[in-house]
Coordinates of C-alpha atoms in Angstrom, one line a residue:
Chain A
M1 CA 0.0 0.0 0.0
A2 CA 2.5 2.6 1.2
T3 CA 5.6 3.0 -0.9
R4 CA 8.8 3.2 1.1
V5 CA 10.7 6.4 0.9
L6 CA 13.9 5.1 2.5
P7 CA 14.7 1.5 3.1
A8 CA 12.6 0.4 6.0
F9 CA 12.0 3.9 7.2
G10 CA 8.8 5.8 7.0
S11 CA 6.2 5.8 4.2
R12 CA 4.4 8.1 1.8
R13 CA 2.0 8.8 4.7
S14 CA 4.6 11.0 6.4
I15 CA 3.4 13.8 4.1
H16 CA 0.3 14.0 6.2
I17 CA 2.4 15.4 9.1
F18 CA 3.5 18.1 6.7
E19 CA -0.1 18.8 5.8
R20 CA -1.0 18.9 9.5
N21 CA 1.7 21.5 10.2
F22 CA 0.7 23.5 7.1
Y23 CA -2.9 23.9 8.4
A24 CA -1.7 24.5 12.0
Y25 CA 0.6 27.3 10.8
R26 CA -1.9 28.9 8.5
S27 CA -3.3 30.6 11.6
Q28 CA 0.2 31.7 12.6
W29 CA 1.3 33.4 9.4
L30 CA 3.0 36.2 11.3
M31 CA 5.4 33.7 12.9
F32 CA 6.0 32.2 9.5
V33 CA 6.8 35.6 7.9
S34 CA 9.1 36.6 10.8
G35 CA 11.4 33.7 9.7
F36 CA 12.2 35.7 6.6
F37 CA 13.2 38.8 8.5
E38 CA 15.5 37.4 11.0
P39 CA 18.3 36.6 8.5
L40 CA 17.7 39.8 6.6
F41 CA 18.3 41.8 9.8
Y42 CA 21.5 39.9 10.4
L43 CA 22.8 40.7 6.9
L44 CA 21.8 44.4 7.1
S45 CA 23.4 44.9 10.5
I46 CA 26.6 43.3 9.4
G47 CA 26.6 44.8 5.9
I48 CA 26.0 48.3 7.3
G49 CA 28.0 48.1 10.5
L50 CA 30.7 45.4 10.9
N51 CA 31.7 45.4 7.2
H52 CA 33.2 48.9 7.6
L53 CA 35.1 48.1 10.8
V54 CA 36.5 44.7 9.9
G55 CA 38.9 44.3 7.0
P56 CA 38.8 41.8 4.1
Q57 CA 39.3 38.1 4.9
L58 CA 41.0 35.3 3.2
V59 CA 38.7 32.6 1.8
G60 CA 40.5 29.8 -0.1
G61 CA 43.5 32.1 -0.8
R62 CA 41.4 35.0 -2.0
L63 CA 40.6 38.2 -0.2
V64 CA 36.9 38.9 0.2
S65 CA 35.0 41.6 2.1
Y66 CA 34.0 40.8 5.6
A67 CA 30.3 40.8 4.6
T68 CA 31.1 38.2 1.9
F69 CA 33.0 36.2 4.5
V70 CA 30.3 36.3 7.2
A71 CA 27.1 35.9 5.1
P72 CA 27.5 32.1 4.5
G73 CA 28.1 31.8 8.3
M74 CA 24.8 33.7 8.9
L75 CA 23.0 31.4 6.4
A76 CA 24.3 28.3 8.3
T77 CA 23.2 29.9 11.6
S78 CA 19.8 30.7 10.2
A79 CA 19.5 27.0 9.2
M80 CA 20.4 26.0 12.7
N81 CA 18.0 28.4 14.4
G82 CA 15.1 27.4 12.1
A83 CA 15.8 23.8 12.8
V84 CA 15.8 24.4 16.6
I85 CA 12.3 25.9 16.3
D86 CA 11.0 23.2 13.9
S87 CA 12.6 20.2 15.5
I88 CA 12.9 20.9 19.2
F89 CA 10.3 23.5 20.3
N90 CA 7.3 22.6 18.2
P91 CA 7.8 18.8 18.2
F92 CA 8.3 18.9 22.0
F93 CA 4.9 20.5 22.3
R94 CA 3.3 18.0 20.1
L95 CA 5.1 15.1 21.8
K96 CA 4.6 15.9 25.5
I97 CA 2.1 18.8 25.9
S98 CA -0.7 18.5 23.3
H99 CA -0.2 14.7 22.7
T100 CA -0.7 15.3 19.0
Y101 CA 1.5 12.4 18.1
D102 CA -0.4 10.0 20.4
A103 CA -3.5 10.7 18.3
V104 CA -1.5 10.4 15.1
L105 CA -0.2 7.0 16.0
S106 CA -3.7 5.6 16.4
T107 CA -4.0 6.0 12.6
P108 CA -2.0 4.1 9.9
L109 CA 1.0 6.4 10.5
D110 CA 4.0 5.0 12.3
V111 CA 6.7 6.7 14.5
T112 CA 9.0 6.7 11.5
D113 CA 6.3 8.6 9.5
V114 CA 6.0 11.1 12.3
A115 CA 9.8 11.7 12.4
L116 CA 10.1 11.9 8.6
G117 CA 7.0 14.2 8.3
E118 CA 8.6 16.6 10.7
V119 CA 11.7 16.6 8.6
W120 CA 9.8 17.3 5.4
W121 CA 8.1 20.2 7.1
A122 CA 11.3 21.7 8.6
L123 CA 13.2 21.3 5.3
S124 CA 10.4 22.9 3.3
R125 CA 10.4 25.9 5.6
A126 CA 14.2 26.0 5.6
A127 CA 14.1 25.9 1.7
L128 CA 12.0 29.0 1.6
Y129 CA 14.1 30.9 4.2
A130 CA 17.4 29.9 2.7
A131 CA 16.2 31.0 -0.8
S132 CA 15.1 34.4 0.6
F133 CA 18.4 34.7 2.4
I134 CA 20.4 34.0 -0.7
V135 CA 18.4 36.5 -2.7
C136 CA 19.2 39.1 0.0
M137 CA 22.9 38.2 -0.2
V138 CA 22.9 38.8 -3.9
L139 CA 20.9 42.1 -3.6
L140 CA 23.2 43.4 -0.8
G141 CA 26.3 42.6 -2.9
D142 CA 27.6 40.0 -0.4
T143 CA 28.5 37.5 -3.1
T144 CA 31.4 37.3 -5.5
S145 CA 30.1 34.4 -7.7
W146 CA 27.0 33.0 -9.2
W147 CA 28.0 29.7 -7.6
V148 CA 26.1 31.2 -4.6
V149 CA 23.0 29.4 -5.9
L150 CA 24.6 26.2 -4.7
C151 CA 24.3 27.6 -1.2
W152 CA 20.6 26.7 -1.5
P153 CA 21.1 22.8 -1.5
G154 CA 24.1 23.4 0.9
A155 CA 21.9 25.2 3.4
L156 CA 19.3 22.3 3.1
L157 CA 22.0 19.8 4.0
A158 CA 22.8 21.9 7.1
S159 CA 19.0 22.1 7.9
L160 CA 18.8 18.3 7.5
A161 CA 21.6 17.7 10.0
F162 CA 20.3 20.2 12.6
T163 CA 16.7 19.1 12.2
C164 CA 17.3 15.4 12.6
V165 CA 19.7 15.9 15.6
G166 CA 17.2 18.4 17.1
L167 CA 14.3 15.9 16.7
A168 CA 16.3 13.3 18.6
G169 CA 17.2 16.0 21.1
C170 CA 13.6 17.1 21.6
T171 CA 12.8 13.6 23.0
Y172 CA 15.1 14.2 25.9
V173 CA 13.5 17.5 26.9
R174 CA 11.5 17.0 30.0
S175 CA 10.0 20.5 30.6
W176 CA 10.2 24.0 29.3
Q177 CA 13.0 24.6 31.8
D178 CA 15.2 22.3 29.8
F179 CA 15.2 24.7 26.9
D180 CA 17.8 26.7 28.8
V181 CA 20.1 23.8 27.9
V182 CA 19.2 24.1 24.3
T183 CA 20.2 27.8 24.4
L184 CA 23.3 26.8 26.2
V185 CA 24.3 24.6 23.3
Q186 CA 23.0 26.9 20.6
L187 CA 24.7 30.1 21.7
P188 CA 28.4 28.9 21.9
L189 CA 27.8 27.1 18.6
F190 CA 26.7 30.3 17.1
L191 CA 29.6 32.4 18.5
F192 CA 32.5 30.1 18.1
S193 CA 31.9 27.9 15.0
G194 CA 33.8 30.0 12.6
T195 CA 30.8 32.0 11.7
F196 CA 32.2 35.4 12.6
F197 CA 35.9 34.7 12.3
P198 CA 38.1 32.0 10.7
I199 CA 38.9 29.2 13.1
T200 CA 42.6 29.5 12.1
L201 CA 42.7 32.2 14.9
Y202 CA 42.2 29.4 17.5
P203 CA 45.1 27.4 18.9
R204 CA 45.4 24.2 16.8
W205 CA 43.8 21.9 19.5
L206 CA 40.8 24.2 19.9
G207 CA 40.4 24.5 16.2
A208 CA 40.3 20.7 16.1
I209 CA 37.5 20.6 18.6
V210 CA 35.5 23.3 16.8
S211 CA 35.8 21.5 13.5
V212 CA 33.5 18.8 15.0
S213 CA 30.8 21.5 15.3
P214 CA 28.1 20.9 12.6
L215 CA 27.7 24.6 12.4
Y216 CA 31.4 25.1 11.5
Q217 CA 31.2 22.4 8.8
A218 CA 28.0 24.0 7.4
A219 CA 29.5 27.5 7.5
A220 CA 32.7 26.3 5.8
L221 CA 30.8 24.4 3.1
L222 CA 28.5 27.3 2.4
R223 CA 31.5 29.7 2.3
G224 CA 33.2 27.6 -0.3
L225 CA 30.0 27.4 -2.4
A226 CA 29.2 31.1 -2.0
T227 CA 32.6 32.2 -3.3
G228 CA 32.8 29.4 -5.9
Q229 CA 36.0 27.9 -4.4
F230 CA 35.7 24.2 -4.4
D231 CA 37.9 21.6 -2.8
A232 CA 37.7 17.9 -1.9
L233 CA 37.2 18.8 1.7
M234 CA 33.7 20.1 0.9
I235 CA 32.6 16.6 -0.1
L236 CA 33.6 15.4 3.4
R237 CA 31.8 18.3 5.0
A238 CA 28.6 17.5 3.1
G239 CA 29.0 13.9 4.0
Y240 CA 29.4 14.8 7.6
L241 CA 26.2 16.7 7.6
V242 CA 24.3 13.9 5.8
A243 CA 25.7 11.3 8.2
L244 CA 24.7 13.4 11.2
G245 CA 21.2 13.8 9.8
L246 CA 20.7 10.1 9.2
A247 CA 22.0 9.2 12.6
G248 CA 19.8 11.9 14.2
L249 CA 16.7 10.6 12.3
W250 CA 17.4 7.0 13.3
L251 CA 17.8 8.0 17.0
A252 CA 14.7 10.3 16.8
A253 CA 12.5 7.5 15.5
R254 CA 13.9 5.1 18.1
R255 CA 13.2 7.5 20.9
F256 CA 9.7 8.4 19.6
R257 CA 8.9 4.7 19.7
A258 CA 10.1 4.4 23.2
I259 CA 8.0 7.3 24.3
L260 CA 4.9 7.0 22.2
A261 CA 4.6 3.2 21.5
P262 CA 6.5 1.5 24.3
Chain B
M1 CA -10.2 -14.9 11.5
T2 CA -13.5 -16.6 11.5
A3 CA -14.7 -18.2 14.7
Q4 CA -14.5 -21.9 15.2
G5 CA -17.8 -23.4 14.1
G6 CA -18.8 -20.1 12.6
A7 CA -21.0 -19.4 15.6
R8 CA -19.4 -16.0 16.3
D9 CA -17.4 -13.7 14.1
I10 CA -14.3 -12.9 16.1
V11 CA -12.9 -9.4 15.6
L12 CA -10.1 -9.6 18.1
E13 CA -8.4 -12.4 19.9
A14 CA -5.7 -12.4 22.5
R15 CA -4.0 -15.4 24.0
G16 CA -1.4 -15.3 26.7
L17 CA -0.9 -11.6 26.1
V18 CA 2.1 -10.2 28.1
K19 CA 3.5 -6.7 28.2
R20 CA 6.7 -6.0 30.1
F21 CA 8.5 -2.7 30.6
G22 CA 11.9 -3.7 31.7
A23 CA 11.5 -5.8 34.8
F24 CA 7.9 -4.6 35.4
E25 CA 5.1 -6.8 34.0
A26 CA 2.1 -4.6 33.3
V27 CA 0.1 -7.4 31.6
R28 CA 0.7 -10.9 32.8
G29 CA -0.8 -13.3 30.2
V30 CA -4.4 -12.4 29.4
D31 CA -6.9 -14.2 27.1
F32 CA -10.0 -12.8 25.6
A33 CA -12.0 -12.8 22.4
I34 CA -14.3 -10.1 21.2
A35 CA -17.1 -10.8 18.7
R36 CA -18.3 -8.5 15.9
G37 CA -20.9 -6.0 17.0
E38 CA -20.2 -6.7 20.7
C39 CA -19.6 -4.0 23.3
F40 CA -16.8 -5.3 25.5
G41 CA -15.6 -3.6 28.7
F42 CA -12.3 -3.5 30.5
L43 CA -12.7 -2.6 34.2
G44 CA -10.0 -2.4 36.8
P45 CA -8.3 -0.1 39.2
N46 CA -5.6 2.3 38.0
G47 CA -2.4 0.3 37.3
A48 CA -4.4 -2.9 36.6
G49 CA -2.9 -3.1 33.1
K50 CA -5.9 -1.7 31.2
T51 CA -4.1 1.0 29.4
S52 CA -1.2 -1.3 28.3
T53 CA -3.8 -3.8 27.0
M54 CA -5.7 -1.0 25.2
R55 CA -2.5 0.2 23.5
M56 CA -1.7 -3.4 22.3
I57 CA -5.2 -4.0 20.9
S58 CA -5.1 -0.6 19.1
A59 CA -2.0 -1.9 17.3
V60 CA 0.2 0.9 18.8
S61 CA 2.4 -1.0 21.2
R62 CA 3.8 -4.4 20.6
P63 CA 3.0 -7.4 22.8
T64 CA 6.1 -8.7 24.6
E65 CA 4.7 -12.3 24.5
G66 CA 1.6 -14.1 23.4
S67 CA -0.5 -13.9 20.3
L68 CA -2.9 -11.2 19.2
T69 CA -5.0 -11.1 16.1
I70 CA -7.1 -8.2 15.1
F71 CA -9.4 -8.6 12.1
G72 CA -7.5 -11.9 11.6
L73 CA -4.2 -10.0 11.1
D74 CA -1.1 -9.8 13.2
P75 CA -0.5 -6.2 14.5
R76 CA 3.3 -6.9 14.4
T77 CA 3.3 -7.2 10.7
H78 CA 0.0 -5.4 9.6
G79 CA -0.1 -2.4 12.0
P80 CA -1.1 0.3 9.4
A81 CA -3.8 -2.0 7.8
I82 CA -5.3 -2.8 11.2
R83 CA -5.1 0.8 12.5
G84 CA -6.8 1.9 9.3
R85 CA -10.0 0.0 10.4
I86 CA -9.9 1.1 14.1
G87 CA -11.1 4.3 15.7
V88 CA -9.5 5.3 19.0
V89 CA -10.9 7.7 21.6
P90 CA -8.0 8.4 24.0
Q91 CA -8.4 9.3 27.6
D92 CA -7.0 12.8 27.1
D93 CA -8.8 14.0 23.9
S94 CA -5.4 15.0 22.3
L95 CA -7.3 17.3 20.0
E96 CA -5.7 20.1 18.0
L97 CA -6.7 23.0 20.3
E98 CA -5.5 25.7 18.0
L99 CA -7.5 24.4 15.1
S100 CA -11.2 24.6 14.2
V101 CA -13.6 21.8 15.0
R102 CA -14.0 20.9 11.4
L103 CA -10.3 20.9 10.6
N104 CA -9.7 18.5 13.5
I105 CA -11.8 16.0 11.8
E106 CA -10.5 16.7 8.3
I107 CA -6.8 16.6 9.2
Y108 CA -7.3 13.4 11.2
G109 CA -9.0 11.9 8.1
R110 CA -6.0 12.7 6.0
Y111 CA -3.9 10.4 8.1
F112 CA -6.1 7.6 6.7
D113 CA -5.3 8.7 3.2
L114 CA -9.0 9.8 2.7
P115 CA -9.4 12.3 -0.2
R116 CA -10.3 15.9 0.9
R117 CA -13.6 15.8 -1.0
V118 CA -14.7 12.7 0.9
L119 CA -13.6 14.3 4.2
R120 CA -15.6 17.5 3.6
E121 CA -18.8 15.3 3.4
R122 CA -17.8 13.1 6.3
A123 CA -17.0 16.1 8.5
D124 CA -20.6 17.4 7.8
E125 CA -22.1 14.0 8.8
L126 CA -19.9 13.6 11.9
L127 CA -20.5 17.1 13.1
E128 CA -24.2 16.4 12.9
F129 CA -23.7 13.1 14.7
A130 CA -21.8 14.9 17.5
R131 CA -24.2 17.8 17.6
L132 CA -21.4 20.2 16.8
T133 CA -22.6 21.6 13.4
E134 CA -23.1 25.1 14.9
R135 CA -19.6 25.0 16.3
A136 CA -17.9 23.7 13.1
N137 CA -15.7 26.8 12.8
S138 CA -15.0 27.4 16.5
K139 CA -11.5 26.9 17.9
V140 CA -11.4 23.6 19.9
D141 CA -9.9 25.5 22.8
D142 CA -13.2 27.3 23.3
L143 CA -15.4 24.2 23.5
S144 CA -16.8 22.7 26.8
G145 CA -15.5 19.4 28.1
G146 CA -18.5 17.5 26.8
M147 CA -18.2 19.0 23.3
K148 CA -14.5 18.1 23.1
R149 CA -15.3 14.6 24.1
R150 CA -18.0 14.4 21.4
L151 CA -15.5 15.8 18.9
T152 CA -13.0 13.2 19.9
I153 CA -15.5 10.5 19.2
A154 CA -16.5 12.1 15.9
R155 CA -12.8 12.3 14.9
A156 CA -12.4 8.6 15.8
L157 CA -15.2 7.7 13.3
V158 CA -13.8 9.6 10.4
N159 CA -12.4 6.3 8.8
R160 CA -15.7 4.5 9.4
P161 CA -14.0 2.0 11.8
D162 CA -15.2 -1.5 12.3
L163 CA -13.8 -1.4 15.8
L164 CA -14.0 1.6 18.1
I165 CA -11.8 1.7 21.2
L166 CA -12.8 4.2 23.9
D167 CA -10.6 4.9 27.0
E168 CA -12.8 6.3 29.8
P169 CA -15.2 8.0 27.4
T170 CA -17.3 9.9 29.9
T171 CA -14.8 10.7 32.7
G172 CA -15.3 14.3 33.8
L173 CA -18.6 14.8 31.9
D174 CA -21.9 16.0 33.4
P175 CA -24.9 13.6 33.4
Q176 CA -26.5 15.2 30.3
A177 CA -23.3 14.9 28.3
R178 CA -22.8 11.3 29.5
H179 CA -26.3 10.3 28.4
L180 CA -25.9 11.9 25.1
L181 CA -22.7 9.9 24.6
W182 CA -24.2 6.7 25.6
E183 CA -27.1 7.2 23.2
R184 CA -24.5 7.8 20.4
L185 CA -22.6 4.7 21.3
Y186 CA -25.8 2.6 21.2
R187 CA -26.5 4.0 17.8
L188 CA -23.0 2.9 16.6
K189 CA -23.5 -0.5 18.1
R190 CA -26.8 -0.9 16.2
E191 CA -24.9 -0.1 13.1
G192 CA -22.6 -3.0 13.8
V193 CA -19.6 -1.3 15.1
T194 CA -17.7 -3.3 17.7
L195 CA -17.0 -1.3 20.8
I196 CA -14.3 -1.7 23.4
I197 CA -14.4 0.6 26.4
T198 CA -12.6 1.1 29.7
T199 CA -14.4 2.9 32.4
H200 CA -14.4 3.6 36.1
Y201 CA -18.1 4.0 36.2
M202 CA -19.8 0.7 37.0
D203 CA -23.2 2.0 36.0
E204 CA -21.7 2.9 32.6
A205 CA -20.3 -0.6 32.2
E206 CA -23.7 -2.1 33.2
Q207 CA -25.5 0.1 30.7
L208 CA -23.2 -0.3 27.8
C209 CA -21.3 -3.6 27.9
D210 CA -22.5 -6.9 26.7
R211 CA -19.5 -8.5 28.2
L212 CA -16.6 -7.3 30.3
V213 CA -13.5 -8.4 32.1
V214 CA -12.2 -7.2 35.4
M215 CA -8.5 -6.7 35.5
D216 CA -6.3 -6.5 38.5
N217 CA -2.5 -6.6 38.8
G218 CA -2.1 -7.4 35.1
T219 CA -4.4 -10.4 35.0
I220 CA -8.1 -10.9 34.3
V221 CA -9.8 -11.8 37.5
A222 CA -13.4 -12.2 36.1
E223 CA -15.1 -12.3 32.8
G224 CA -18.8 -12.3 31.8
A225 CA -21.9 -10.3 31.2
P226 CA -22.6 -7.7 33.9
R227 CA -25.6 -9.6 35.3
E228 CA -23.7 -12.9 35.3
L229 CA -20.8 -11.4 37.2
I230 CA -23.2 -10.0 39.8
E231 CA -24.8 -13.4 40.2
R232 CA -21.5 -15.1 40.4
H233 CA -19.5 -12.8 42.7
S234 CA -22.1 -11.1 44.8
S235 CA -25.5 -11.8 46.5
R236 CA -28.8 -10.6 45.0
E237 CA -29.2 -7.8 47.5
V238 CA -27.1 -5.7 49.8
I239 CA -28.1 -4.1 53.2
E240 CA -26.2 -1.0 54.2
L241 CA -26.3 -0.4 58.0
R242 CA -24.9 2.5 60.0
F243 CA -24.2 2.1 63.8
G244 CA -23.3 5.6 65.0
T245 CA -19.5 6.2 65.2
D246 CA -18.0 2.7 65.2
T247 CA -19.1 -1.0 64.8
P248 CA -18.0 -3.2 67.7
E249 CA -16.8 -6.7 67.0
Q250 CA -19.8 -8.3 68.7
I251 CA -22.2 -6.6 66.3
R252 CA -20.1 -8.0 63.4
V253 CA -20.4 -11.5 64.9
A254 CA -24.1 -11.1 65.5
L255 CA -24.7 -9.8 61.9
A256 CA -22.7 -12.7 60.4
T257 CA -25.6 -15.1 61.2
H258 CA -27.9 -13.1 59.0
A259 CA -25.9 -12.8 55.8
E260 CA -23.8 -14.7 53.3
R261 CA -21.0 -12.2 53.8
V262 CA -20.4 -9.2 56.0
E263 CA -18.1 -6.3 55.2
V264 CA -17.3 -3.7 57.9
L265 CA -16.3 -0.3 56.5
P266 CA -15.3 2.7 58.6
D267 CA -18.7 4.3 58.2
R268 CA -21.0 1.4 57.6
V269 CA -21.6 -2.3 57.5
L270 CA -22.6 -4.1 54.3
L271 CA -24.6 -7.4 54.5
Y272 CA -24.7 -9.5 51.3
V273 CA -28.0 -11.3 51.4
E274 CA -30.5 -13.0 49.1
D275 CA -33.6 -11.1 50.4
G276 CA -32.9 -7.7 51.9
D277 CA -36.2 -7.1 53.6
V278 CA -36.3 -10.6 55.3
A279 CA -32.7 -10.2 56.5
L280 CA -33.3 -6.7 57.8
R281 CA -36.3 -7.9 59.8
A282 CA -34.1 -10.6 61.3
V283 CA -31.4 -8.0 62.2
H284 CA -34.0 -5.9 64.0
G285 CA -35.4 -9.0 65.6
S286 CA -32.1 -10.0 67.1
G287 CA -32.0 -6.7 69.1
L288 CA -29.5 -4.8 66.9
T289 CA -30.5 -1.1 66.4
P290 CA -28.7 0.4 63.5
V291 CA -29.0 4.2 63.1
S292 CA -30.0 3.8 59.5
S293 CA -30.5 1.0 57.0
L294 CA -30.8 0.7 53.3
V295 CA -31.7 -2.3 51.1
R296 CA -30.6 -2.2 47.5
R297 CA -29.8 -4.6 44.7
S298 CA -26.3 -5.8 44.2
S299 CA -24.4 -3.8 41.6
L300 CA -21.4 -4.3 39.5
E301 CA -19.6 -1.9 41.9
D302 CA -20.0 -4.5 44.6
V303 CA -18.4 -7.1 42.3
F304 CA -15.6 -4.8 41.4
L305 CA -14.7 -3.9 44.9
R306 CA -14.9 -7.5 46.0
L307 CA -12.6 -8.6 43.2
T308 CA -10.1 -5.8 43.3
G309 CA -10.2 -4.7 47.0
R310 CA -10.9 -1.4 48.6
T311 CA -7.3 -0.3 48.9
L312 CA -6.4 2.8 47.0
V313 CA -3.8 1.9 44.4
D314 CA -2.2 5.2 43.6

């Protein structure tokens, strides 16, 4: 009946979770629209302010303006922040407060459909926001190459990784208080993952630790794509994001099953 | 699966059903079979294993041991197909509070792959059935408890289920709302829908259930029609006597000669007897002077308390 999307994981029915979220958000369009403005504000503040204070930066052996350096980092950050909303806050509410998923699992849908459906939804939103972000980058002159269009699939890879890991993480959240922990992880990731400055400024050992950060990998990947400077390392970075995503999705479904259908 | 001999059409059959969570055994090997069109009840105190059993028979959680067939299918391998033919009314409505009454039904229907056009028609029918037509566009958050419950039942019917599972359908409702729900459930039963309910209200179980099981500590301690269970586990009538502040032991001994069974509670004494009026005259004749007395028919509640005890579980 249902065609498999991935081997032994989820079915076509997962799209109904997307539909459910679509209807639920129709009444919250303001929140939806605000997602477009957040990255735009970042870009403007940096373009107008920091760009004039901070000198050009080296990317792949070429000097680019600070705005050009930092914009891909902001795009990666925006992917992370969007994923936190769509994979931790909202699913936590559906999982433990409104018991939406309990009702869903009484229907032909399975926990893997629920997890996959949330991923479809988060990725769709991320696709819209990333596209608008990239348009802003181009309009504000923060790009040096038309390769910047590749930032769109690149940002989706970042969203995939963050969404799936977040979805797994949301199952460990016990109450609203635990969201302080989420912020505690999110903020240092944002500040220290090579988003604002190159990690070559760190001592070597610290740089090695930071390079594990998915936000660093995402920022580095997007920076390469935005400036059209490709290297073999980018394949590894993309692979890392995909692997993180698949592992997160697997864990999320496992945890959903333990909580919802023990 | 068709029943042996074809006498009854079995919708659901469990044999030696066990559910363990780590070392804790919530359900310890239960057997039951439910026939098409029957209303079957699960009674039991909190923690008796009802909810775990309900989750297994709604093909949501997997049995640890034992066999379970629903519509002749194994839920381990045919979960989606089985759930597609079941309607579930969970204890906490788990409705979409931010969405309209109508959307709650339509979105739920989409989970069953029903086309939107079909769902618009069904939502109309179900809103009528649940007497919510006027509130179709209200936000669910603004509904009363009874309306929410009716909506949850309407939602559970969107896939036209062959089997409807209701977990404490009337808890927290006022008498008017309860009676309206009962009437709706009768109507479904007449249409041939098999009903499985859990409830804490014994009058509800007596009213609705053709057959029921009483669960305690993860096992089934009694099974039968409500009237059968009363006959088997209790006397025909019960006398309730009050003796001021406390009931001395000698009164208890004196009363024992007049009844099949005597139960002394902090505030009253219960005498289980065949004929209440005769026994009450005998009590008075033996010189005992209760402050008040009441003769009533034995109820399912008496059976329930006898089988599962009066100790509070949680």
